[in-house]
Amino acid sequence: MASGVRAGAAFVRWGSAVGNPSCPQGICPEIDCVRSLLAAPIIAAAEARAAKIGVGADRVLIASGALSEETYLRALGGRLGVAFEPLDGIARAQCPIDSERLIEAAANAIVPLTIDDEVIFVVAPRGKAAGQIMALIGDDPAQARRFRFTTAERLNRFVLRYASKRLAAQASDQLKERWPMLSAAPHRPGNRVPLIVLGVTLLTAAILAPAATSTALQVVLAAIFVAWLGLRLLGVLAAPATRDASPELTDRELPVYTVIAALYREAPSVNGLLSALERLDYPAEKLDVILAIEADDRATRAAVTAWQGRIAVTVITVPTVGPRTKPKALNVALPFARGSFTVIYDAEDRPERDQLRCALEAFGTGGDGLACLQARLSIDNTSDSWLARLFTAEYAGQFDVFLPGLAKWRLPLPLGGSSNHFRTATLRAVGGWDPYNVTEDADLGMRLARFGYRSAMIGSTTYEEAPARFTPWLRQRSRWFKGWIQTWLVHMRQPRRLWRELGLPGFITFQLIVGGNALAALVHPLFMGGLIYSTMHGAPLWRGDSAAVAVPAAFYGTTVVIGYLASAFLGWLGLMRRDLASTAWVLALTPVHWLLLSLAAWRAVCQLAVAPYTWEKTEHGLAKSSRRATKLTRSLLELERQLRTLEENGALAGRVTDISAARRRHPRDAV
């Protein structure tokens, strides 16, 4: 109760800050039932804000903490003659719909029940639903018998209690059941025939003509490698992103926006994530924040319960069955999303305040075919280690140069693991995420393209934490490489269909991005080994005694050097665009970075054979530095310096004024 009083007092201050409400008291009849419970300034401020942002005043009061949702609904029900239904004692047999429809009821916030041989509807009012129900009952008071009120939390708990098995099965198997050829789930061996034929052909050629096969394979691999580098450099042709010139949406025009984060063993990161979401420049009444937490992760759930903030958080318990992966957790949460748009964040993400508005502006100008927007990811803990610095350069090249280039040419976009903004209906239509793919982001980006949708980039940035130590870095990279290989194998089950759905440019892009990413890392040590072998078994390149030694060495050396230079240039350009020139020295370690990537890629191949669906989790909350915090501190110090200068100038101006006045009064004394 004390927290409600404090929130109410804060709300009064907010109301006085925005001025007197233009609407007279009583303009929002949905809160007439609680006028006697709250101070008049709180009611007035709620009505003014409701008119400004286009929601019911009840939503404003609940979001502000002035009163709880249950308190409001009990008061509203008492006024309308509608009972409050806690749902605790309701048996499964009293709900006349199957589990699949019950899951859908979570998003619609209405569940039918059979009570005393009569079907009634239990509603958790959202948006302007309370006012609409009031109008319905006002026109026909008998309708009050058909409704009962409950809170969103109680309704979600009811759905999870009786439909958790179906929800887990749907999250795990929906994609596999609808489009089995697009899922990385265990598949019948017959679909591996093309790969087996290719392997047998290569083995036969190697036995019959080993030298010719080796040379041909080397040339093909080098050509693919160079093409992969060329595609990555395509982003150089794209100008740095600028904000769309379209007019910004008003608060009233903003839709409900769902934010989903799948958390597992992330208790230390909860406060930082929720505080970052709280700082988003978006009305709290229109934010639908969902945290998907594993059923056995008590520490993270306790951290969420202990958090005190100004935004409502819905916790969805993820059943511990099926593959225990992030995409499965996201699939469990998706049916509960009530926003027209949905964004995915990770535990360590710190999005810029205007990111949701920026995404909506881009969706508004991109047309219905634009299904997904990728925000730019940037590493925040750059100073933690040389690995974190390399990560910073790599992300700068990827998200500030490479992906904007792909988006400019409308090529399929391999999504990053977070800050993906979707049209919710489209996301559901394409089957959500593949729970058996450990890089569900890259797979979903390609699947969207195959279904005819487009993905693009936005200029807003999300800051992330990079692994600063080798072991966590290796585990994360191995998972990424394993997922890229999975994605390539899945979409290449039907190459001709893939070609037809993506078109030639998209097909080539897929091969070079998804397959090429893993292939480049896998073949790099082979080229390095070839270069070392050719050099050690003959004279130095510039004094080669025979073409048999010089030509292979030059071939390997040129390929490796081109790879290093192209990769370093991409990272350098990204760092320049990020104003991080002081970090560019780390690009001298590009050869070391590539060897580490190769190690991770070969480790991924081994894992793919023995543990294809194992999710090696990246631990967060270990960062020792923050570029954002450093920048903010510098900005505050600069602001303080400017204020001090203004004060000093003001004092000096006052002194000059005093001297001038003295001169006018006593000219000789002043001289």
PDB file of N, CA and C in Angstrom, residues 296-377:
ATOM      1  N   ASP A 296      13.050 -24.071 -13.811  1.00  0.00           N
ATOM      2  CA  ASP A 296      13.950 -24.390 -12.707  1.00  0.00           C
ATOM      3  C   ASP A 296      14.932 -23.265 -12.379  1.00  0.00           C
ATOM      4  N   ASP A 297      14.747 -22.099 -13.000  1.00  0.00           N
ATOM      5  CA  ASP A 297      15.659 -20.971 -12.774  1.00  0.00           C
ATOM      6  C   ASP A 297      15.067 -20.052 -11.702  1.00  0.00           C
ATOM      7  N   ARG A 298      15.177 -20.467 -10.459  1.00  0.00           N
ATOM      8  CA  ARG A 298      14.562 -19.724  -9.360  1.00  0.00           C
ATOM      9  C   ARG A 298      15.277 -18.402  -9.088  1.00  0.00           C
ATOM     10  N   ALA A 299      16.592 -18.375  -9.299  1.00  0.00           N
ATOM     11  CA  ALA A 299      17.355 -17.159  -8.992  1.00  0.00           C
ATOM     12  C   ALA A 299      16.935 -16.001  -9.894  1.00  0.00           C
ATOM     13  N   THR A 300      16.778 -16.279 -11.187  1.00  0.00           N
ATOM     14  CA  THR A 300      16.372 -15.211 -12.106  1.00  0.00           C
ATOM     15  C   THR A 300      14.953 -14.742 -11.798  1.00  0.00           C
ATOM     16  N   ARG A 301      14.078 -15.688 -11.504  1.00  0.00           N
ATOM     17  CA  ARG A 301      12.696 -15.311 -11.162  1.00  0.00           C
ATOM     18  C   ARG A 301      12.668 -14.461  -9.896  1.00  0.00           C
ATOM     19  N   ALA A 302      13.489 -14.813  -8.925  1.00  0.00           N
ATOM     20  CA  ALA A 302      13.538 -14.043  -7.684  1.00  0.00           C
ATOM     21  C   ALA A 302      14.052 -12.630  -7.942  1.00  0.00           C
ATOM     22  N   ALA A 303      15.019 -12.500  -8.848  1.00  0.00           N
ATOM     23  CA  ALA A 303      15.548 -11.175  -9.183  1.00  0.00           C
ATOM     24  C   ALA A 303      14.479 -10.315  -9.840  1.00  0.00           C
ATOM     25  N   VAL A 304      13.645 -10.925 -10.685  1.00  0.00           N
ATOM     26  CA  VAL A 304      12.554 -10.183 -11.332  1.00  0.00           C
ATOM     27  C   VAL A 304      11.522  -9.762 -10.288  1.00  0.00           C
ATOM     28  N   THR A 305      11.200 -10.666  -9.369  1.00  0.00           N
ATOM     29  CA  THR A 305      10.227 -10.354  -8.317  1.00  0.00           C
ATOM     30  C   THR A 305      10.711  -9.212  -7.435  1.00  0.00           C
ATOM     31  N   ALA A 306      12.019  -9.191  -7.170  1.00  0.00           N
ATOM     32  CA  ALA A 306      12.581  -8.160  -6.287  1.00  0.00           C
ATOM     33  C   ALA A 306      12.723  -6.810  -6.977  1.00  0.00           C
ATOM     34  N   TRP A 307      12.688  -6.803  -8.290  1.00  0.00           N
ATOM     35  CA  TRP A 307      12.886  -5.542  -9.019  1.00  0.00           C
ATOM     36  C   TRP A 307      11.696  -4.620  -8.809  1.00  0.00           C
ATOM     37  N   GLN A 308      11.970  -3.372  -8.601  1.00  0.00           N
ATOM     38  CA  GLN A 308      10.915  -2.372  -8.430  1.00  0.00           C
ATOM     39  C   GLN A 308      11.100  -1.285  -9.483  1.00  0.00           C
ATOM     40  N   GLY A 309      10.142  -1.164 -10.348  1.00  0.00           N
ATOM     41  CA  GLY A 309      10.239  -0.174 -11.411  1.00  0.00           C
ATOM     42  C   GLY A 309       8.874   0.303 -11.845  1.00  0.00           C
ATOM     43  N   ARG A 310       8.858   1.091 -12.894  1.00  0.00           N
ATOM     44  CA  ARG A 310       7.614   1.738 -13.330  1.00  0.00           C
ATOM     45  C   ARG A 310       6.953   1.025 -14.497  1.00  0.00           C
ATOM     46  N   ILE A 311       7.513  -0.089 -14.975  1.00  0.00           N
ATOM     47  CA  ILE A 311       6.874  -0.810 -16.074  1.00  0.00           C
ATOM     48  C   ILE A 311       6.412  -2.177 -15.584  1.00  0.00           C
ATOM     49  N   ALA A 312       5.287  -2.613 -16.109  1.00  0.00           N
ATOM     50  CA  ALA A 312       4.759  -3.929 -15.752  1.00  0.00           C
ATOM     51  C   ALA A 312       5.533  -5.008 -16.508  1.00  0.00           C
ATOM     52  N   VAL A 313       5.796  -6.110 -15.840  1.00  0.00           N
ATOM     53  CA  VAL A 313       6.551  -7.213 -16.437  1.00  0.00           C
ATOM     54  C   VAL A 313       5.733  -8.489 -16.313  1.00  0.00           C
ATOM     55  N   THR A 314       5.576  -9.194 -17.413  1.00  0.00           N
ATOM     56  CA  THR A 314       4.903 -10.491 -17.428  1.00  0.00           C
ATOM     57  C   THR A 314       5.955 -11.586 -17.472  1.00  0.00           C
ATOM     58  N   VAL A 315       5.916 -12.491 -16.515  1.00  0.00           N
ATOM     59  CA  VAL A 315       6.861 -13.611 -16.480  1.00  0.00           C
ATOM     60  C   VAL A 315       6.148 -14.857 -17.000  1.00  0.00           C
ATOM     61  N   ILE A 316       6.715 -15.467 -18.027  1.00  0.00           N
ATOM     62  CA  ILE A 316       6.179 -16.700 -18.587  1.00  0.00           C
ATOM     63  C   ILE A 316       7.148 -17.832 -18.253  1.00  0.00           C
ATOM     64  N   THR A 317       6.639 -18.865 -17.613  1.00  0.00           N
ATOM     65  CA  THR A 317       7.472 -19.999 -17.224  1.00  0.00           C
ATOM     66  C   THR A 317       7.645 -20.935 -18.412  1.00  0.00           C
ATOM     67  N   VAL A 318       8.903 -21.234 -18.748  1.00  0.00           N
ATOM     68  CA  VAL A 318       9.214 -22.111 -19.872  1.00  0.00           C
ATOM     69  C   VAL A 318       9.349 -23.544 -19.367  1.00  0.00           C
ATOM     70  N   PRO A 319       8.499 -24.462 -19.818  1.00  0.00           N
ATOM     71  CA  PRO A 319       8.593 -25.855 -19.356  1.00  0.00           C
ATOM     72  C   PRO A 319       9.947 -26.465 -19.709  1.00  0.00           C
ATOM     73  N   THR A 320      10.474 -27.279 -18.805  1.00  0.00           N
ATOM     74  CA  THR A 320      11.800 -27.876 -19.011  1.00  0.00           C
ATOM     75  C   THR A 320      11.693 -29.184 -19.791  1.00  0.00           C
ATOM     76  N   VAL A 321      11.092 -29.124 -20.957  1.00  0.00           N
ATOM     77  CA  VAL A 321      11.009 -30.281 -21.857  1.00  0.00           C
ATOM     78  C   VAL A 321      11.417 -29.832 -23.248  1.00  0.00           C
ATOM     79  N   GLY A 322      11.757 -30.807 -24.081  1.00  0.00           N
ATOM     80  CA  GLY A 322      12.186 -30.473 -25.433  1.00  0.00           C
ATOM     81  C   GLY A 322      13.566 -29.863 -25.419  1.00  0.00           C
ATOM     82  N   PRO A 323      14.012 -29.328 -26.520  1.00  0.00           N
ATOM     83  CA  PRO A 323      15.339 -28.712 -26.536  1.00  0.00           C
ATOM     84  C   PRO A 323      15.361 -27.472 -25.637  1.00  0.00           C
ATOM     85  N   ARG A 324      16.316 -27.396 -24.743  1.00  0.00           N
ATOM     86  CA  ARG A 324      16.401 -26.244 -23.833  1.00  0.00           C
ATOM     87  C   ARG A 324      17.252 -25.177 -24.492  1.00  0.00           C
ATOM     88  N   THR A 325      16.625 -24.458 -25.397  1.00  0.00           N
ATOM     89  CA  THR A 325      17.313 -23.452 -26.192  1.00  0.00           C
ATOM     90  C   THR A 325      16.577 -22.129 -26.092  1.00  0.00           C
ATOM     91  N   LYS A 326      17.279 -21.067 -26.436  1.00  0.00           N
ATOM     92  CA  LYS A 326      16.669 -19.738 -26.452  1.00  0.00           C
ATOM     93  C   LYS A 326      15.480 -19.680 -27.411  1.00  0.00           C
ATOM     94  N   PRO A 327      15.600 -20.197 -28.663  1.00  0.00           N
ATOM     95  CA  PRO A 327      14.444 -20.101 -29.569  1.00  0.00           C
ATOM     96  C   PRO A 327      13.209 -20.815 -29.048  1.00  0.00           C
ATOM     97  N   LYS A 328      13.376 -21.934 -28.325  1.00  0.00           N
ATOM     98  CA  LYS A 328      12.190 -22.582 -27.771  1.00  0.00           C
ATOM     99  C   LYS A 328      11.537 -21.698 -26.714  1.00  0.00           C
ATOM    100  N   ALA A 329      12.356 -21.046 -25.890  1.00  0.00           N
ATOM    101  CA  ALA A 329      11.810 -20.142 -24.876  1.00  0.00           C
ATOM    102  C   ALA A 329      11.064 -18.981 -25.528  1.00  0.00           C
ATOM    103  N   LEU A 330      11.604 -18.453 -26.620  1.00  0.00           N
ATOM    104  CA  LEU A 330      10.933 -17.366 -27.334  1.00  0.00           C
ATOM    105  C   LEU A 330       9.605 -17.840 -27.908  1.00  0.00           C
ATOM    106  N   ASN A 331       9.565 -19.076 -28.415  1.00  0.00           N
ATOM    107  CA  ASN A 331       8.316 -19.626 -28.947  1.00  0.00           C
ATOM    108  C   ASN A 331       7.265 -19.785 -27.855  1.00  0.00           C
ATOM    109  N   VAL A 332       7.699 -20.131 -26.633  1.00  0.00           N
ATOM    110  CA  VAL A 332       6.759 -20.251 -25.519  1.00  0.00           C
ATOM    111  C   VAL A 332       6.152 -18.885 -25.192  1.00  0.00           C
ATOM    112  N   ALA A 333       6.953 -17.840 -25.286  1.00  0.00           N
ATOM    113  CA  ALA A 333       6.473 -16.497 -24.936  1.00  0.00           C
ATOM    114  C   ALA A 333       5.619 -15.869 -26.029  1.00  0.00           C
ATOM    115  N   LEU A 334       5.861 -16.225 -27.280  1.00  0.00           N
ATOM    116  CA  LEU A 334       5.210 -15.539 -28.402  1.00  0.00           C
ATOM    117  C   LEU A 334       3.679 -15.539 -28.339  1.00  0.00           C
ATOM    118  N   PRO A 335       3.011 -16.647 -27.965  1.00  0.00           N
ATOM    119  CA  PRO A 335       1.536 -16.600 -27.911  1.00  0.00           C
ATOM    120  C   PRO A 335       0.986 -15.573 -26.930  1.00  0.00           C
ATOM    121  N   PHE A 336       1.779 -15.157 -25.956  1.00  0.00           N
ATOM    122  CA  PHE A 336       1.312 -14.202 -24.956  1.00  0.00           C
ATOM    123  C   PHE A 336       1.522 -12.755 -25.399  1.00  0.00           C
ATOM    124  N   ALA A 337       2.216 -12.551 -26.517  1.00  0.00           N
ATOM    125  CA  ALA A 337       2.479 -11.196 -27.006  1.00  0.00           C
ATOM    126  C   ALA A 337       1.182 -10.551 -27.475  1.00  0.00           C
ATOM    127  N   ARG A 338       0.925  -9.349 -27.019  1.00  0.00           N
ATOM    128  CA  ARG A 338      -0.298  -8.656 -27.425  1.00  0.00           C
ATOM    129  C   ARG A 338      -0.016  -7.417 -28.260  1.00  0.00           C
ATOM    130  N   GLY A 339       1.268  -7.155 -28.559  1.00  0.00           N
ATOM    131  CA  GLY A 339       1.623  -5.998 -29.355  1.00  0.00           C
ATOM    132  C   GLY A 339       1.527  -6.270 -30.843  1.00  0.00           C
ATOM    133  N   SER A 340       1.294  -5.219 -31.615  1.00  0.00           N
ATOM    134  CA  SER A 340       1.311  -5.351 -33.078  1.00  0.00           C
ATOM    135  C   SER A 340       2.731  -5.591 -33.577  1.00  0.00           C
ATOM    136  N   PHE A 341       3.705  -5.148 -32.779  1.00  0.00           N
ATOM    137  CA  PHE A 341       5.113  -5.333 -33.112  1.00  0.00           C
ATOM    138  C   PHE A 341       5.815  -5.966 -31.914  1.00  0.00           C
ATOM    139  N   THR A 342       6.850  -6.728 -32.209  1.00  0.00           N
ATOM    140  CA  THR A 342       7.593  -7.436 -31.165  1.00  0.00           C
ATOM    141  C   THR A 342       9.083  -7.259 -31.387  1.00  0.00           C
ATOM    142  N   VAL A 343       9.815  -6.982 -30.300  1.00  0.00           N
ATOM    143  CA  VAL A 343      11.266  -6.880 -30.374  1.00  0.00           C
ATOM    144  C   VAL A 343      11.872  -7.881 -29.406  1.00  0.00           C
ATOM    145  N   ILE A 344      13.021  -8.439 -29.787  1.00  0.00           N
ATOM    146  CA  ILE A 344      13.725  -9.415 -28.961  1.00  0.00           C
ATOM    147  C   ILE A 344      15.000  -8.776 -28.412  1.00  0.00           C
ATOM    148  N   TYR A 345      15.158  -8.850 -27.094  1.00  0.00           N
ATOM    149  CA  TYR A 345      16.384  -8.373 -26.462  1.00  0.00           C
ATOM    150  C   TYR A 345      17.010  -9.497 -25.650  1.00  0.00           C
ATOM    151  N   ASP A 346      18.339  -9.415 -25.488  1.00  0.00           N
ATOM    152  CA  ASP A 346      19.057 -10.327 -24.610  1.00  0.00           C
ATOM    153  C   ASP A 346      19.256  -9.678 -23.247  1.00  0.00           C
ATOM    154  N   ALA A 347      19.717 -10.482 -22.289  1.00  0.00           N
ATOM    155  CA  ALA A 347      19.832 -10.002 -20.908  1.00  0.00           C
ATOM    156  C   ALA A 347      20.772  -8.814 -20.781  1.00  0.00           C
ATOM    157  N   GLU A 348      21.826  -8.787 -21.610  1.00  0.00           N
ATOM    158  CA  GLU A 348      22.833  -7.732 -21.470  1.00  0.00           C
ATOM    159  C   GLU A 348      22.576  -6.532 -22.361  1.00  0.00           C
ATOM    160  N   ASP A 349      21.464  -6.511 -23.076  1.00  0.00           N
ATOM    161  CA  ASP A 349      21.200  -5.449 -24.052  1.00  0.00           C
ATOM    162  C   ASP A 349      20.841  -4.121 -23.384  1.00  0.00           C
ATOM    163  N   ARG A 350      21.359  -3.051 -23.990  1.00  0.00           N
ATOM    164  CA  ARG A 350      21.032  -1.692 -23.564  1.00  0.00           C
ATOM    165  C   ARG A 350      20.677  -0.886 -24.816  1.00  0.00           C
ATOM    166  N   PRO A 351      19.411  -0.946 -25.257  1.00  0.00           N
ATOM    167  CA  PRO A 351      19.006  -0.236 -26.482  1.00  0.00           C
ATOM    168  C   PRO A 351      18.945   1.269 -26.282  1.00  0.00           C
ATOM    169  N   GLU A 352      19.184   2.014 -27.350  1.00  0.00           N
ATOM    170  CA  GLU A 352      19.014   3.465 -27.294  1.00  0.00           C
ATOM    171  C   GLU A 352      17.544   3.786 -27.039  1.00  0.00           C
ATOM    172  N   ARG A 353      17.305   4.915 -26.396  1.00  0.00           N
ATOM    173  CA  ARG A 353      15.973   5.237 -25.897  1.00  0.00           C
ATOM    174  C   ARG A 353      14.924   5.300 -27.002  1.00  0.00           C
ATOM    175  N   ASP A 354      15.301   5.743 -28.184  1.00  0.00           N
ATOM    176  CA  ASP A 354      14.314   5.960 -29.242  1.00  0.00           C
ATOM    177  C   ASP A 354      14.176   4.770 -30.177  1.00  0.00           C
ATOM    178  N   GLN A 355      14.683   3.615 -29.803  1.00  0.00           N
ATOM    179  CA  GLN A 355      14.746   2.512 -30.759  1.00  0.00           C
ATOM    180  C   GLN A 355      13.379   2.040 -31.240  1.00  0.00           C
ATOM    181  N   LEU A 356      12.402   1.939 -30.347  1.00  0.00           N
ATOM    182  CA  LEU A 356      11.076   1.472 -30.764  1.00  0.00           C
ATOM    183  C   LEU A 356      10.424   2.464 -31.722  1.00  0.00           C
ATOM    184  N   ARG A 357      10.545   3.733 -31.432  1.00  0.00           N
ATOM    185  CA  ARG A 357       9.986   4.756 -32.332  1.00  0.00           C
ATOM    186  C   ARG A 357      10.703   4.727 -33.682  1.00  0.00           C
ATOM    187  N   CYS A 358      12.005   4.561 -33.641  1.00  0.00           N
ATOM    188  CA  CYS A 358      12.792   4.489 -34.877  1.00  0.00           C
ATOM    189  C   CYS A 358      12.331   3.315 -35.733  1.00  0.00           C
ATOM    190  N   ALA A 359      12.073   2.172 -35.090  1.00  0.00           N
ATOM    191  CA  ALA A 359      11.604   0.993 -35.823  1.00  0.00           C
ATOM    192  C   ALA A 359      10.226   1.236 -36.430  1.00  0.00           C
ATOM    193  N   LEU A 360       9.334   1.867 -35.677  1.00  0.00           N
ATOM    194  CA  LEU A 360       7.987   2.116 -36.189  1.00  0.00           C
ATOM    195  C   LEU A 360       8.008   3.061 -37.387  1.00  0.00           C
ATOM    196  N   GLU A 361       8.891   4.047 -37.352  1.00  0.00           N
ATOM    197  CA  GLU A 361       9.018   4.949 -38.500  1.00  0.00           C
ATOM    198  C   GLU A 361       9.456   4.165 -39.739  1.00  0.00           C
ATOM    199  N   ALA A 362      10.417   3.250 -39.557  1.00  0.00           N
ATOM    200  CA  ALA A 362      10.906   2.449 -40.687  1.00  0.00           C
ATOM    201  C   ALA A 362       9.832   1.493 -41.186  1.00  0.00           C
ATOM    202  N   PHE A 363       9.087   0.872 -40.270  1.00  0.00           N
ATOM    203  CA  PHE A 363       7.988   0.001 -40.692  1.00  0.00           C
ATOM    204  C   PHE A 363       6.938   0.802 -41.462  1.00  0.00           C
ATOM    205  N   GLY A 364       6.689   2.022 -41.018  1.00  0.00           N
ATOM    206  CA  GLY A 364       5.673   2.847 -41.669  1.00  0.00           C
ATOM    207  C   GLY A 364       6.008   3.199 -43.099  1.00  0.00           C
ATOM    208  N   THR A 365       7.289   3.318 -43.409  1.00  0.00           N
ATOM    209  CA  THR A 365       7.690   3.684 -44.775  1.00  0.00           C
ATOM    210  C   THR A 365       8.134   2.481 -45.595  1.00  0.00           C
ATOM    211  N   GLY A 366       8.283   1.323 -44.953  1.00  0.00           N
ATOM    212  CA  GLY A 366       8.833   0.155 -45.650  1.00  0.00           C
ATOM    213  C   GLY A 366       7.815  -0.710 -46.351  1.00  0.00           C
ATOM    214  N   GLY A 367       6.529  -0.498 -46.105  1.00  0.00           N
ATOM    215  CA  GLY A 367       5.507  -1.309 -46.755  1.00  0.00           C
ATOM    216  C   GLY A 367       5.261  -2.617 -46.019  1.00  0.00           C
ATOM    217  N   ASP A 368       4.186  -3.322 -46.416  1.00  0.00           N
ATOM    218  CA  ASP A 368       3.797  -4.564 -45.745  1.00  0.00           C
ATOM    219  C   ASP A 368       4.827  -5.673 -45.931  1.00  0.00           C
ATOM    220  N   GLY A 369       5.617  -5.607 -46.992  1.00  0.00           N
ATOM    221  CA  GLY A 369       6.611  -6.649 -47.238  1.00  0.00           C
ATOM    222  C   GLY A 369       7.778  -6.595 -46.285  1.00  0.00           C
ATOM    223  N   LEU A 370       7.924  -5.492 -45.542  1.00  0.00           N
ATOM    224  CA  LEU A 370       9.003  -5.368 -44.574  1.00  0.00           C
ATOM    225  C   LEU A 370       8.560  -6.044 -43.282  1.00  0.00           C
ATOM    226  N   ALA A 371       9.163  -7.194 -42.972  1.00  0.00           N
ATOM    227  CA  ALA A 371       8.722  -7.991 -41.825  1.00  0.00           C
ATOM    228  C   ALA A 371       9.604  -7.821 -40.614  1.00  0.00           C
ATOM    229  N   CYS A 372      10.871  -7.443 -40.820  1.00  0.00           N
ATOM    230  CA  CYS A 372      11.807  -7.406 -39.704  1.00  0.00           C
ATOM    231  C   CYS A 372      12.808  -6.271 -39.869  1.00  0.00           C
ATOM    232  N   LEU A 373      13.166  -5.675 -38.752  1.00  0.00           N
ATOM    233  CA  LEU A 373      14.194  -4.637 -38.728  1.00  0.00           C
ATOM    234  C   LEU A 373      15.265  -5.035 -37.717  1.00  0.00           C
ATOM    235  N   GLN A 374      16.504  -4.944 -38.146  1.00  0.00           N
ATOM    236  CA  GLN A 374      17.627  -5.256 -37.270  1.00  0.00           C
ATOM    237  C   GLN A 374      18.280  -3.963 -36.804  1.00  0.00           C
ATOM    238  N   ALA A 375      18.304  -3.762 -35.486  1.00  0.00           N
ATOM    239  CA  ALA A 375      19.043  -2.615 -34.948  1.00  0.00           C
ATOM    240  C   ALA A 375      20.534  -2.936 -34.980  1.00  0.00           C
ATOM    241  N   ARG A 376      21.349  -1.911 -34.892  1.00  0.00           N
ATOM    242  CA  ARG A 376      22.801  -2.107 -34.926  1.00  0.00           C
ATOM    243  C   ARG A 376      23.292  -2.503 -33.542  1.00  0.00           C
ATOM    244  N   LEU A 377      24.101  -3.529 -33.501  1.00  0.00           N
ATOM    245  CA  LEU A 377      24.670  -4.002 -32.245  1.00  0.00           C
ATOM    246  C   LEU A 377      26.089  -3.471 -32.109  1.00  0.00           C
TER     247      LEU A 377
END
